[in-house]
């Protein structure tokens, strides 16, 4: 499969056409015909207000007949889609049946620090963790994944991730597709690097640690060549970037537009019509796509590009260790084929959503966080061997790598702060636990349209200014994290922690 893919890329590499290529579809992009994707299992906890997941080790045949060692929740790779009710208290039960320690962080769920599942809430092999989760936020597509310091990248890559949907039961009234697996589809986007026999292993080299680990084989819900039957009407796609490092730069091969209706923390006030959307690690987006014409579509992505450092000195190290991207042209992510036997109740994209309008108070505090590529710093003043050769690949924030025993900020419960985030060498997807924020400026100007709504993760290219609300408590024993969601950067120190009291 990898060979075929590489061959395909070679033959199209000279094309400078960007997304202009219906030719991308069905001309050997996949070794075999796309397979109908087995949907991720769903745990509907909206009525029961309780769910159980267990981390397990297993094997997954990403390539038929070639098992790779993987981890998952309740299954060998990835976990179920869990639906919880907005306004409910949900009793979660997480078992660790693997032989490695894990945690389960609810990314985007706004709960107190002691239930957040970050690095301080380790679940030992054989142990269980049973947090009660007060779900007090509007509907949104969230996700969950293991989050132990230094051990996040390898274990999320192995499969310890799943999707968490906050649902308030009113989507049908909003005129939104709401039947999971029919007109409401979850797509977990990831990439894998296969060895020559087709086994997916996580063995990052230095360039992978520097740029983040990219793979040349793209997966949706744990499958290559994913294909979804869709009804002849409006379909909702809930996209989750669960890749370690890959930025997906998405469009449809036929150039059709779509409506962006929600970002990380829920609905936008009005849908935004787009033909292209970038989704960086940790981010989510909900799209409405119109299949009323009866024509199917292929979702494609442009290759990964690294942009957005504030310092030009990045060139040297980056030249030494080239970006490990294997794609040189847009590549298929998922195929959608219209199935006339499926019910298609919706033909109209809603004009507006009932988003609560909460004016933010003027921030009282400004904090600046610089995301540092410390291994690439010249000289010895960052605690390294110096002389231009990094002793080890180290990342940090404001000059310091993550330390479980150091607090990097203390915020006041109920306050709003202005956070100014910048990255020196490249762009970084920046995430904050326990809060939602608004992007108020990017490089001093108006933010990109897709950053209009409430977010919890944002791709920082240059200087990004946020207004952050601290509505959920976290004490020093269970602080919230702030970090880059390139998991290699996070594990190597590009993370900090803060209390909210
Ligand atoms: Cu998605 Cu701190 O994590
Ligand atoms: Cu998070
Ligand atoms: Cu980073």
CSV table of C-alpha atoms and ligand atoms in Angstrom, one decimal:
chain,number,residue,atom,x,y,z
A,1,UNK,CA,0.0,0.0,0.0
A,2,UNK,CA,2.7,2.4,1.0
A,3,UNK,CA,4.5,1.7,-2.3
A,4,UNK,CA,1.4,2.4,-4.4
A,5,UNK,CA,0.9,5.6,-2.5
A,6,UNK,CA,4.4,6.7,-3.0
A,7,UNK,CA,4.2,5.9,-6.7
A,8,UNK,CA,1.0,7.9,-6.9
A,9,UNK,CA,2.6,10.9,-5.3
A,10,UNK,CA,5.6,10.8,-7.6
A,11,UNK,CA,3.4,10.9,-10.6
A,12,UNK,CA,1.5,13.9,-9.3
A,13,UNK,CA,4.3,15.7,-7.6
A,14,UNK,CA,5.0,18.0,-10.6
A,15,UNK,CA,1.5,19.3,-10.6
A,16,UNK,CA,1.2,22.8,-9.3
A,17,UNK,CA,-2.6,22.7,-9.3
A,18,UNK,CA,-3.8,23.1,-5.8
A,19,UNK,CA,-7.1,21.4,-5.1
A,20,UNK,CA,-8.0,21.8,-8.7
A,21,UNK,CA,-7.8,18.1,-9.2
A,22,UNK,CA,-10.8,15.9,-9.5
A,23,UNK,CA,-8.2,13.7,-10.9
A,24,UNK,CA,-7.1,13.0,-7.4
A,25,UNK,CA,-10.1,10.8,-6.9
A,26,UNK,CA,-10.1,7.2,-8.0
A,27,UNK,CA,-6.9,7.2,-9.9
A,28,UNK,CA,-5.0,4.9,-7.7
A,29,UNK,CA,-4.8,7.1,-4.6
A,30,UNK,CA,-5.5,4.0,-2.6
A,31,UNK,CA,-4.1,0.6,-3.4
A,32,UNK,CA,-7.6,-0.9,-3.2
A,33,UNK,CA,-11.0,0.6,-3.5
A,34,UNK,CA,-11.8,2.7,-0.4
A,35,UNK,CA,-13.4,0.5,2.2
A,36,UNK,CA,-16.6,1.4,3.9
A,37,UNK,CA,-15.5,2.5,7.2
A,38,UNK,CA,-16.6,0.6,10.3
A,39,UNK,CA,-18.1,3.3,12.4
A,40,UNK,CA,-16.6,4.0,15.8
A,41,UNK,CA,-18.8,2.5,18.5
A,42,UNK,CA,-21.0,5.0,20.4
A,43,UNK,CA,-21.7,5.1,24.1
A,44,UNK,CA,-24.8,7.2,24.6
A,45,UNK,CA,-24.5,8.4,28.2
A,46,UNK,CA,-27.1,11.2,27.7
A,47,UNK,CA,-29.8,9.3,29.6
A,48,UNK,CA,-27.7,7.0,31.8
A,49,UNK,CA,-25.3,9.7,32.9
A,50,UNK,CA,-22.6,7.2,33.3
A,51,UNK,CA,-20.1,5.5,31.1
A,52,UNK,CA,-17.2,3.0,31.4
A,53,UNK,CA,-14.1,2.8,29.3
A,54,UNK,CA,-11.1,0.5,29.7
A,55,UNK,CA,-7.7,1.1,28.2
A,56,UNK,CA,-6.5,-2.2,26.6
A,57,UNK,CA,-3.6,-3.3,24.5
A,58,UNK,CA,-4.2,-5.1,21.3
A,59,UNK,CA,-3.2,-5.5,17.6
A,60,UNK,CA,-4.6,-3.6,14.7
A,61,UNK,CA,-4.3,-4.5,11.0
A,62,UNK,CA,-3.9,-1.1,9.5
A,63,UNK,CA,-2.8,-3.0,6.4
A,64,UNK,CA,-4.7,-6.3,5.9
A,65,UNK,CA,-2.8,-9.2,7.3
A,66,UNK,CA,-0.2,-7.1,9.0
A,67,UNK,CA,-0.9,-6.6,12.7
A,68,UNK,CA,0.6,-3.6,14.5
A,69,UNK,CA,0.8,-3.3,18.3
A,70,UNK,CA,-1.8,-0.7,19.4
A,71,UNK,CA,-3.7,0.6,22.4
A,72,UNK,CA,-7.3,1.6,22.6
A,73,UNK,CA,-10.3,2.1,24.8
A,74,UNK,CA,-12.7,-0.9,24.8
A,75,UNK,CA,-11.1,-2.0,21.5
A,76,UNK,CA,-7.6,-2.4,20.0
A,77,UNK,CA,-7.3,1.1,18.5
A,78,UNK,CA,-9.0,4.4,19.5
A,79,UNK,CA,-12.1,4.5,21.7
A,80,UNK,CA,-15.8,4.9,21.5
A,81,UNK,CA,-17.6,8.1,20.7
A,82,UNK,CA,-19.1,9.1,24.1
A,83,UNK,CA,-22.2,11.3,24.1
A,84,UNK,CA,-22.9,13.2,27.3
A,85,UNK,CA,-25.8,15.7,28.1
A,86,UNK,CA,-25.1,19.3,28.6
A,87,UNK,CA,-26.1,20.2,32.2
A,88,UNK,CA,-25.8,16.7,33.5
A,89,UNK,CA,-23.4,15.2,36.1
A,90,UNK,CA,-21.8,12.2,34.4
A,91,UNK,CA,-20.1,9.4,36.4
A,92,UNK,CA,-17.1,8.3,34.4
A,93,UNK,CA,-15.3,5.1,35.0
A,94,UNK,CA,-11.8,4.6,33.4
A,95,UNK,CA,-10.0,1.3,33.9
A,96,UNK,CA,-6.4,0.8,32.9
A,97,UNK,CA,-6.0,-2.8,31.7
A,98,UNK,CA,-2.7,-2.1,30.0
A,99,UNK,CA,0.7,-2.6,31.6
A,100,UNK,CA,1.7,1.0,31.3
A,101,UNK,CA,0.5,4.0,33.3
A,102,UNK,CA,-2.0,6.3,31.5
A,103,UNK,CA,-4.3,9.2,32.2
A,104,UNK,CA,-7.5,10.2,30.5
A,105,UNK,CA,-7.7,13.9,29.8
A,106,UNK,CA,-11.1,15.3,28.6
A,107,UNK,CA,-9.8,17.8,26.0
A,108,UNK,CA,-12.2,20.7,25.9
A,109,UNK,CA,-14.4,19.6,28.8
A,110,UNK,CA,-14.6,22.4,31.3
A,111,UNK,CA,-14.3,20.6,34.6
A,112,UNK,CA,-12.3,21.3,37.7
A,113,UNK,CA,-8.6,20.5,37.7
A,114,UNK,CA,-9.0,17.3,39.8
A,115,UNK,CA,-11.2,15.7,37.1
A,116,UNK,CA,-9.3,17.0,34.1
A,117,UNK,CA,-7.1,13.9,33.6
A,118,UNK,CA,-3.9,15.7,33.0
A,119,UNK,CA,-0.4,14.5,34.0
A,120,UNK,CA,-1.1,14.7,37.7
A,121,UNK,CA,-3.9,12.2,37.5
A,122,UNK,CA,-2.1,9.1,36.7
A,123,UNK,CA,-3.9,5.7,36.4
A,124,UNK,CA,-1.6,2.9,37.2
A,125,UNK,CA,-1.8,-0.5,35.4
A,126,UNK,CA,-4.7,-2.4,36.9
A,127,UNK,CA,-6.1,0.7,38.6
A,128,UNK,CA,-9.4,2.6,38.0
A,129,UNK,CA,-10.3,6.3,38.0
A,130,UNK,CA,-13.8,7.4,38.6
A,131,UNK,CA,-14.3,11.1,38.3
A,132,UNK,CA,-17.8,12.7,38.3
A,133,UNK,CA,-17.9,15.1,35.4
A,134,UNK,CA,-20.2,18.1,35.7
A,135,UNK,CA,-21.0,18.9,32.1
A,136,UNK,CA,-21.6,22.7,32.2
A,137,UNK,CA,-21.0,24.0,28.7
A,138,UNK,CA,-22.8,24.3,25.4
A,139,UNK,CA,-22.9,21.5,22.8
A,140,UNK,CA,-19.5,20.8,21.3
A,141,UNK,CA,-17.3,18.1,19.8
A,142,UNK,CA,-14.5,17.3,22.3
A,143,UNK,CA,-12.1,14.4,22.7
A,144,UNK,CA,-10.2,12.4,25.2
A,145,UNK,CA,-6.7,11.1,25.3
A,146,UNK,CA,-3.9,9.9,27.6
A,147,UNK,CA,-1.7,12.8,28.9
A,148,UNK,CA,1.2,11.6,31.1
A,149,UNK,CA,4.2,13.8,30.9
A,150,UNK,CA,6.8,12.4,28.5
A,151,UNK,CA,4.5,9.6,27.5
A,152,UNK,CA,1.7,11.3,25.6
A,153,UNK,CA,3.0,11.2,22.0
A,154,UNK,CA,3.8,7.5,21.9
A,155,UNK,CA,0.6,6.4,23.5
A,156,UNK,CA,-1.8,8.7,21.7
A,157,UNK,CA,0.0,7.5,18.5
A,158,UNK,CA,-0.6,3.9,19.7
A,159,UNK,CA,-4.4,4.7,19.9
A,160,UNK,CA,-5.3,6.0,23.3
A,161,UNK,CA,-7.8,8.6,22.1
A,162,UNK,CA,-11.5,9.0,21.5
A,163,UNK,CA,-14.3,11.5,20.9
A,164,UNK,CA,-16.6,13.1,23.5
A,165,UNK,CA,-19.7,14.9,22.3
A,166,UNK,CA,-21.6,17.3,24.5
A,167,UNK,CA,-25.2,17.3,23.3
A,168,UNK,CA,-28.1,19.3,24.7
A,169,UNK,CA,-30.8,17.4,22.8
A,170,UNK,CA,-31.8,20.5,20.8
A,171,UNK,CA,-30.0,19.9,17.5
A,172,UNK,CA,-33.1,18.7,15.7
A,173,UNK,CA,-34.8,22.0,16.7
A,174,UNK,CA,-31.8,23.9,15.4
A,175,UNK,CA,-32.3,22.2,12.0
A,176,UNK,CA,-29.0,20.3,12.4
A,177,UNK,CA,-28.3,16.7,11.4
A,178,UNK,CA,-28.3,14.7,14.6
A,179,UNK,CA,-28.4,11.0,13.8
A,180,UNK,CA,-24.9,9.8,14.5
A,181,UNK,CA,-23.5,7.5,11.8
A,182,UNK,CA,-26.2,8.6,9.3
A,183,UNK,CA,-26.2,12.3,8.7
A,184,UNK,CA,-23.9,13.2,11.7
A,185,UNK,CA,-20.5,11.7,11.1
A,186,UNK,CA,-17.4,11.7,13.4
A,187,UNK,CA,-14.1,11.7,11.6
A,188,UNK,CA,-10.9,11.3,13.7
A,189,UNK,CA,-8.0,12.4,11.5
A,190,UNK,CA,-4.6,10.9,12.0
A,191,UNK,CA,-1.5,9.8,10.1
A,192,UNK,CA,0.7,6.8,10.4
A,193,UNK,CA,4.2,5.9,9.3
A,194,UNK,CA,4.4,2.3,8.0
A,195,UNK,CA,7.6,0.3,7.8
A,196,UNK,CA,8.2,-1.7,4.6
A,197,UNK,CA,6.1,-4.6,5.9
A,198,UNK,CA,3.2,-2.3,6.7
A,199,UNK,CA,3.6,-2.1,10.5
A,200,UNK,CA,2.9,1.2,12.2
A,201,UNK,CA,5.6,1.8,14.7
A,202,UNK,CA,6.5,5.0,16.7
A,203,UNK,CA,10.3,5.5,16.4
A,204,UNK,CA,10.8,9.2,16.1
A,205,UNK,CA,14.2,10.4,15.0
A,206,UNK,CA,15.6,13.8,15.7
A,207,UNK,CA,13.9,15.6,12.9
A,208,UNK,CA,10.6,14.1,14.1
A,209,UNK,CA,11.1,15.5,17.6
A,210,UNK,CA,12.0,18.8,16.1
A,211,UNK,CA,9.0,19.2,13.7
A,212,UNK,CA,6.6,16.6,15.2
A,213,UNK,CA,6.1,13.1,14.0
A,214,UNK,CA,4.4,12.9,10.6
A,215,UNK,CA,3.3,9.8,8.7
A,216,UNK,CA,2.7,9.3,5.0
A,217,UNK,CA,-0.5,7.3,5.4
A,218,UNK,CA,-3.6,9.1,6.4
A,219,UNK,CA,-6.3,7.6,8.5
A,220,UNK,CA,-9.9,8.4,9.4
A,221,UNK,CA,-11.3,6.6,12.5
A,222,UNK,CA,-8.3,4.2,12.4
A,223,UNK,CA,-8.7,3.2,8.8
A,224,UNK,CA,-6.9,4.1,5.6
A,225,UNK,CA,-8.9,4.9,2.5
A,226,UNK,CA,-12.0,5.6,4.6
A,227,UNK,CA,-15.3,5.9,2.8
A,228,UNK,CA,-18.7,7.0,4.2
A,229,UNK,CA,-22.2,6.5,2.7
A,230,UNK,CA,-24.1,9.7,3.1
A,231,UNK,CA,-27.8,10.6,2.6
A,232,UNK,CA,-28.8,12.9,-0.3
A,233,UNK,CA,-29.1,16.0,1.8
A,234,UNK,CA,-27.2,18.0,4.4
A,235,UNK,CA,-24.6,16.1,6.3
A,236,UNK,CA,-22.7,17.1,9.4
A,237,UNK,CA,-19.0,16.2,9.7
A,238,UNK,CA,-17.4,16.4,13.1
A,239,UNK,CA,-13.7,16.6,12.4
A,240,UNK,CA,-11.1,15.9,15.2
A,241,UNK,CA,-7.4,16.3,14.5
A,242,UNK,CA,-6.0,13.6,16.7
A,243,UNK,CA,-2.7,13.4,14.9
A,244,UNK,CA,0.6,13.9,16.8
A,245,UNK,CA,1.7,16.8,14.6
A,246,UNK,CA,0.1,17.0,11.2
A,247,UNK,CA,-1.8,20.1,10.2
A,248,UNK,CA,-4.7,19.1,7.8
A,249,UNK,CA,-5.5,21.7,5.2
A,250,UNK,CA,-8.8,20.5,4.0
A,251,UNK,CA,-11.0,21.0,1.0
A,252,UNK,CA,-13.2,19.0,-1.3
A,253,UNK,CA,-11.6,17.8,-4.5
A,254,UNK,CA,-14.5,19.2,-6.6
A,255,UNK,CA,-14.0,22.6,-5.0
A,256,UNK,CA,-17.5,22.7,-3.3
A,257,UNK,CA,-18.0,25.0,-0.4
A,258,UNK,CA,-19.2,23.9,3.0
A,259,UNK,CA,-20.5,25.6,6.1
A,260,UNK,CA,-18.4,25.8,9.2
A,261,UNK,CA,-20.9,25.7,12.1
A,262,UNK,CA,-18.8,24.9,15.1
A,263,UNK,CA,-15.2,25.1,16.3
A,264,UNK,CA,-13.6,23.7,19.4
A,265,UNK,CA,-16.0,24.9,22.0
A,266,UNK,CA,-19.3,24.9,20.1
A,267,UNK,CA,-21.5,26.7,17.5
A,268,UNK,CA,-20.6,29.9,15.8
A,269,UNK,CA,-23.4,32.5,15.9
A,270,UNK,CA,-23.8,32.1,12.1
A,271,UNK,CA,-22.4,29.5,9.8
A,272,UNK,CA,-19.3,30.5,7.8
A,273,UNK,CA,-19.1,29.5,4.2
A,274,UNK,CA,-15.7,28.2,3.3
A,275,UNK,CA,-14.0,26.1,0.6
A,276,UNK,CA,-10.9,25.4,2.6
A,277,UNK,CA,-10.2,24.8,6.3
A,278,UNK,CA,-7.0,24.2,8.3
A,279,UNK,CA,-7.3,21.9,11.3
A,280,UNK,CA,-4.2,21.6,13.5
A,281,UNK,CA,-3.5,19.0,16.2
A,282,UNK,CA,-6.1,19.2,19.0
A,283,UNK,CA,-8.6,21.3,17.1
A,284,UNK,CA,-12.1,20.3,16.1
A,285,UNK,CA,-14.5,21.7,13.5
A,286,UNK,CA,-18.0,20.8,12.6
A,287,UNK,CA,-19.0,21.2,8.9
A,288,UNK,CA,-22.3,21.0,7.0
A,289,UNK,CA,-21.8,19.6,3.6
A,290,UNK,CA,-24.6,19.6,1.0
A,291,UNK,CA,-25.1,16.3,-0.9
A,292,UNK,CA,-28.5,17.2,-2.3
A,293,UNK,CA,-27.2,17.1,-5.8
A,294,UNK,CA,-26.6,13.4,-5.4
A,295,UNK,CA,-22.9,13.8,-6.2
A,296,UNK,CA,-20.5,12.3,-3.7
A,297,UNK,CA,-17.2,14.1,-2.8
A,298,UNK,CA,-13.7,13.4,-1.7
A,299,UNK,CA,-12.2,15.3,1.2
A,300,UNK,CA,-8.5,16.1,0.5
A,301,UNK,CA,-5.7,17.8,2.4
A,302,UNK,CA,-2.8,19.8,1.3
A,303,UNK,CA,0.6,18.7,2.5
A,304,UNK,CA,1.8,19.8,6.0
A,305,UNK,CA,3.6,23.1,6.0
A,306,UNK,CA,5.3,24.7,8.9
A,307,UNK,CA,4.8,28.4,9.2
A,308,UNK,CA,4.7,31.1,11.7
A,309,UNK,CA,8.0,31.6,13.6
A,310,UNK,CA,8.7,35.1,14.9
A,311,UNK,CA,12.5,34.7,14.5
A,312,UNK,CA,14.3,34.2,11.2
A,313,UNK,CA,17.2,32.3,12.8
A,314,UNK,CA,15.1,29.1,12.6
A,315,UNK,CA,16.5,28.4,9.2
A,316,UNK,CA,19.7,26.8,10.2
A,317,UNK,CA,18.4,23.9,12.3
A,318,UNK,CA,15.4,23.4,10.0
A,319,UNK,CA,17.8,23.1,7.1
A,320,UNK,CA,19.9,20.5,8.9
A,321,UNK,CA,16.9,18.5,9.7
A,322,UNK,CA,14.3,18.7,6.9
A,323,UNK,CA,10.6,18.5,7.6
A,324,UNK,CA,9.7,14.8,7.5
A,325,UNK,CA,6.7,15.4,5.3
A,326,UNK,CA,6.2,12.7,2.6
A,327,UNK,CA,3.4,14.4,0.7
A,328,UNK,CA,4.1,16.9,-2.1
A,329,UNK,CA,0.6,17.2,-3.5
A,330,UNK,CA,-2.9,17.2,-2.1
A,331,UNK,CA,-3.9,13.7,-0.8
A,332,UNK,CA,-7.3,12.1,-0.2
A,333,UNK,CA,-8.5,11.9,3.4
A,334,UNK,CA,-12.0,10.4,3.0
A,335,UNK,CA,-14.6,9.6,0.3
A,336,UNK,CA,-18.3,10.3,0.7
A,337,UNK,CA,-20.7,8.4,-1.6
A,338,UNK,CA,-24.4,9.3,-1.7
A,339,UNK,CA,-26.6,6.4,-0.7
A,340,UNK,CA,-30.2,7.0,-1.8
A,341,UNK,CA,-31.6,4.5,0.8
A,342,UNK,CA,-30.5,6.7,3.7
A,343,UNK,CA,-33.0,9.2,5.1
A,344,UNK,CA,-32.1,12.8,4.2
A,345,UNK,CA,-34.4,15.0,6.2
A,346,UNK,CA,-32.5,18.2,5.9
A,347,UNK,CA,-32.0,20.3,2.8
A,348,UNK,CA,-31.3,23.7,4.3
A,349,UNK,CA,-28.3,25.0,6.2
A,350,UNK,CA,-29.6,26.9,9.3
A,351,UNK,CA,-29.0,30.7,9.2
A,352,UNK,CA,-28.0,31.2,12.8
A,353,UNK,CA,-27.4,29.5,16.1
A,354,UNK,CA,-28.5,30.3,19.6
A,355,UNK,CA,-25.1,31.1,20.9
A,356,UNK,CA,-25.2,32.8,24.3
A,357,UNK,CA,-23.7,36.2,24.1
A,358,UNK,CA,-21.5,36.7,27.0
A,359,UNK,CA,-19.5,40.0,26.8
A,360,UNK,CA,-16.1,39.5,28.4
A,361,UNK,CA,-15.0,42.0,31.0
A,362,UNK,CA,-11.9,44.0,30.2
A,363,UNK,CA,-8.9,41.8,31.1
A,364,UNK,CA,-7.0,42.9,34.3
A,365,UNK,CA,-3.9,40.9,33.6
A,366,UNK,CA,-1.7,40.3,30.5
A,367,UNK,CA,0.5,37.3,30.3
A,368,UNK,CA,3.0,36.5,27.6
A,369,UNK,CA,4.0,33.0,26.7
A,370,UNK,CA,6.8,32.4,24.2
A,371,UNK,CA,7.0,28.8,22.9
A,372,UNK,CA,10.7,28.0,22.6
A,373,UNK,CA,12.5,25.5,20.5
A,374,UNK,CA,15.3,25.3,23.1
A,375,UNK,CA,17.3,22.5,21.5
A,376,UNK,CA,17.8,24.8,18.5
A,377,UNK,CA,19.0,27.8,20.5
A,378,UNK,CA,22.5,28.9,19.8
A,379,UNK,CA,24.9,29.3,22.7
A,380,UNK,CA,24.8,27.8,26.2
A,381,UNK,CA,22.6,30.2,28.1
A,382,UNK,CA,19.6,27.9,27.9
A,383,UNK,CA,21.3,25.2,30.0
A,384,UNK,CA,22.5,23.1,27.1
A,385,UNK,CA,25.9,22.1,25.9
A,386,UNK,CA,25.9,25.0,23.5
A,387,UNK,CA,28.2,25.5,20.5
A,388,UNK,CA,25.2,25.3,18.2
A,389,UNK,CA,24.7,21.6,18.8
A,390,UNK,CA,21.8,20.8,21.1
A,391,UNK,CA,22.7,18.3,23.8
A,392,UNK,CA,19.2,17.1,23.7
A,393,UNK,CA,16.0,18.1,21.9
A,394,UNK,CA,14.3,20.3,24.5
A,395,UNK,CA,11.4,22.6,24.2
A,396,UNK,CA,10.0,25.1,26.7
A,397,UNK,CA,7.8,28.0,27.4
A,398,UNK,CA,9.4,31.3,28.4
A,399,UNK,CA,12.8,29.7,28.5
A,400,UNK,CA,11.9,26.8,30.8
A,401,UNK,CA,10.9,23.2,30.0
A,402,UNK,CA,7.9,21.8,31.8
A,403,UNK,CA,8.3,20.9,35.5
A,404,UNK,CA,5.6,19.0,37.3
A,405,UNK,CA,6.6,20.7,40.5
A,406,UNK,CA,6.6,24.3,39.2
A,407,UNK,CA,3.5,26.5,38.7
A,408,UNK,CA,3.9,28.8,35.7
A,409,UNK,CA,0.8,31.0,36.4
A,410,UNK,CA,-1.9,31.6,39.0
A,411,UNK,CA,-5.2,32.9,37.8
A,412,UNK,CA,-8.2,34.1,39.7
A,413,UNK,CA,-11.4,32.2,39.5
A,414,UNK,CA,-13.9,34.3,37.5
A,415,UNK,CA,-11.3,36.5,35.9
A,416,UNK,CA,-10.6,37.2,32.3
A,417,UNK,CA,-7.0,37.6,31.2
A,418,UNK,CA,-5.3,38.7,28.0
A,419,UNK,CA,-2.8,36.0,26.9
A,420,UNK,CA,-0.2,36.8,24.2
A,421,UNK,CA,1.3,33.7,22.7
A,422,UNK,CA,4.1,33.5,20.2
A,423,UNK,CA,6.3,30.8,18.7
A,424,UNK,CA,9.9,31.5,17.7
A,425,UNK,CA,10.8,28.9,15.1
A,426,UNK,CA,7.6,27.6,13.7
A,427,UNK,CA,3.8,27.6,14.2
A,428,UNK,CA,2.5,25.6,17.2
A,429,UNK,CA,-1.1,24.5,18.0
A,430,UNK,CA,-1.5,26.0,21.5
A,431,UNK,CA,-4.0,24.5,23.9
A,432,UNK,CA,-5.2,25.5,27.4
A,433,UNK,CA,-7.0,23.2,29.8
A,434,UNK,CA,-10.1,24.1,31.8
A,435,UNK,CA,-10.9,27.3,29.9
A,436,UNK,CA,-12.4,28.5,26.7
A,437,UNK,CA,-11.0,31.5,24.9
A,438,UNK,CA,-11.6,34.0,22.1
A,439,UNK,CA,-8.9,34.8,19.6
A,440,UNK,CA,-8.9,38.6,19.5
A,441,UNK,CA,-5.9,39.3,17.3
A,442,UNK,CA,-3.4,37.5,15.1
A,443,UNK,CA,-0.2,39.4,14.3
A,444,UNK,CA,-2.0,42.6,15.4
A,445,UNK,CA,-4.8,42.1,12.9
A,446,UNK,CA,-8.2,40.6,12.7
A,447,UNK,CA,-8.2,36.9,13.4
A,448,UNK,CA,-8.8,34.4,10.6
A,449,UNK,CA,-12.5,33.7,10.0
A,450,UNK,CA,-12.3,30.2,11.3
A,451,UNK,CA,-11.0,31.4,14.7
A,452,UNK,CA,-14.1,33.4,15.2
A,453,UNK,CA,-15.8,31.2,17.9
A,454,UNK,CA,-14.9,30.0,21.3
A,455,UNK,CA,-11.8,27.9,21.2
A,456,UNK,CA,-9.5,25.8,23.4
A,457,UNK,CA,-6.8,25.2,20.9
A,458,UNK,CA,-5.4,27.7,18.3
A,459,UNK,CA,-2.6,27.5,15.8
A,460,UNK,CA,-0.1,30.2,16.7
A,461,UNK,CA,1.6,31.7,13.7
A,462,UNK,CA,3.5,34.7,14.8
A,463,UNK,CA,1.8,36.4,17.7
A,464,UNK,CA,-1.7,35.4,18.8
A,465,UNK,CA,-3.7,37.3,21.3
A,466,UNK,CA,-6.4,35.6,23.4
A,467,UNK,CA,-9.1,36.6,25.9
A,468,UNK,CA,-9.2,33.7,28.4
A,469,UNK,CA,-12.0,33.1,31.0
A,470,UNK,CA,-11.1,31.2,34.1
A,471,UNK,CA,-14.4,29.8,35.2
A,472,UNK,CA,-13.2,26.4,36.6
A,473,UNK,CA,-11.0,25.9,39.7
A,474,UNK,CA,-7.7,24.0,39.7
A,475,UNK,CA,-5.5,23.8,42.8
A,476,UNK,CA,-1.7,23.3,43.0
A,477,UNK,CA,-2.1,19.6,43.4
A,478,UNK,CA,-4.2,19.4,40.2
A,479,UNK,CA,-3.3,22.4,38.0
A,480,UNK,CA,-4.4,22.9,34.4
A,481,UNK,CA,-1.9,22.6,31.6
A,482,UNK,CA,-1.1,25.0,28.8
A,483,UNK,CA,0.9,23.5,26.0
A,484,UNK,CA,1.7,22.9,22.4
A,485,UNK,CA,-0.4,20.1,20.9
A,486,UNK,CA,2.4,18.8,18.7
A,487,UNK,CA,2.7,15.9,21.1
A,488,UNK,CA,6.5,15.5,20.6
A,489,UNK,CA,6.9,19.2,21.6
A,490,UNK,CA,4.6,18.7,24.6
A,491,UNK,CA,6.5,15.6,25.8
A,492,UNK,CA,9.8,17.4,25.5
A,493,UNK,CA,8.8,20.3,27.6
A,494,UNK,CA,6.6,22.8,25.7
A,495,UNK,CA,4.1,22.8,28.5
A,496,UNK,CA,3.3,24.8,31.6
A,497,UNK,CA,0.8,24.6,34.3
A,498,UNK,CA,-1.4,27.0,36.2
A,499,UNK,CA,-3.9,27.2,39.1
A,500,UNK,CA,-7.3,28.8,39.1
A,501,UNK,CA,-8.3,29.8,42.6
B,1,LIG,CU1,-5.5,17.4,24.1
B,1,LIG,CU2,-3.5,18.9,27.2
B,1,LIG,O1,-4.4,18.1,25.7
B,2,LIG,CU1,-6.9,19.6,27.0
B,3,LIG,CU1,5.0,23.0,19.1
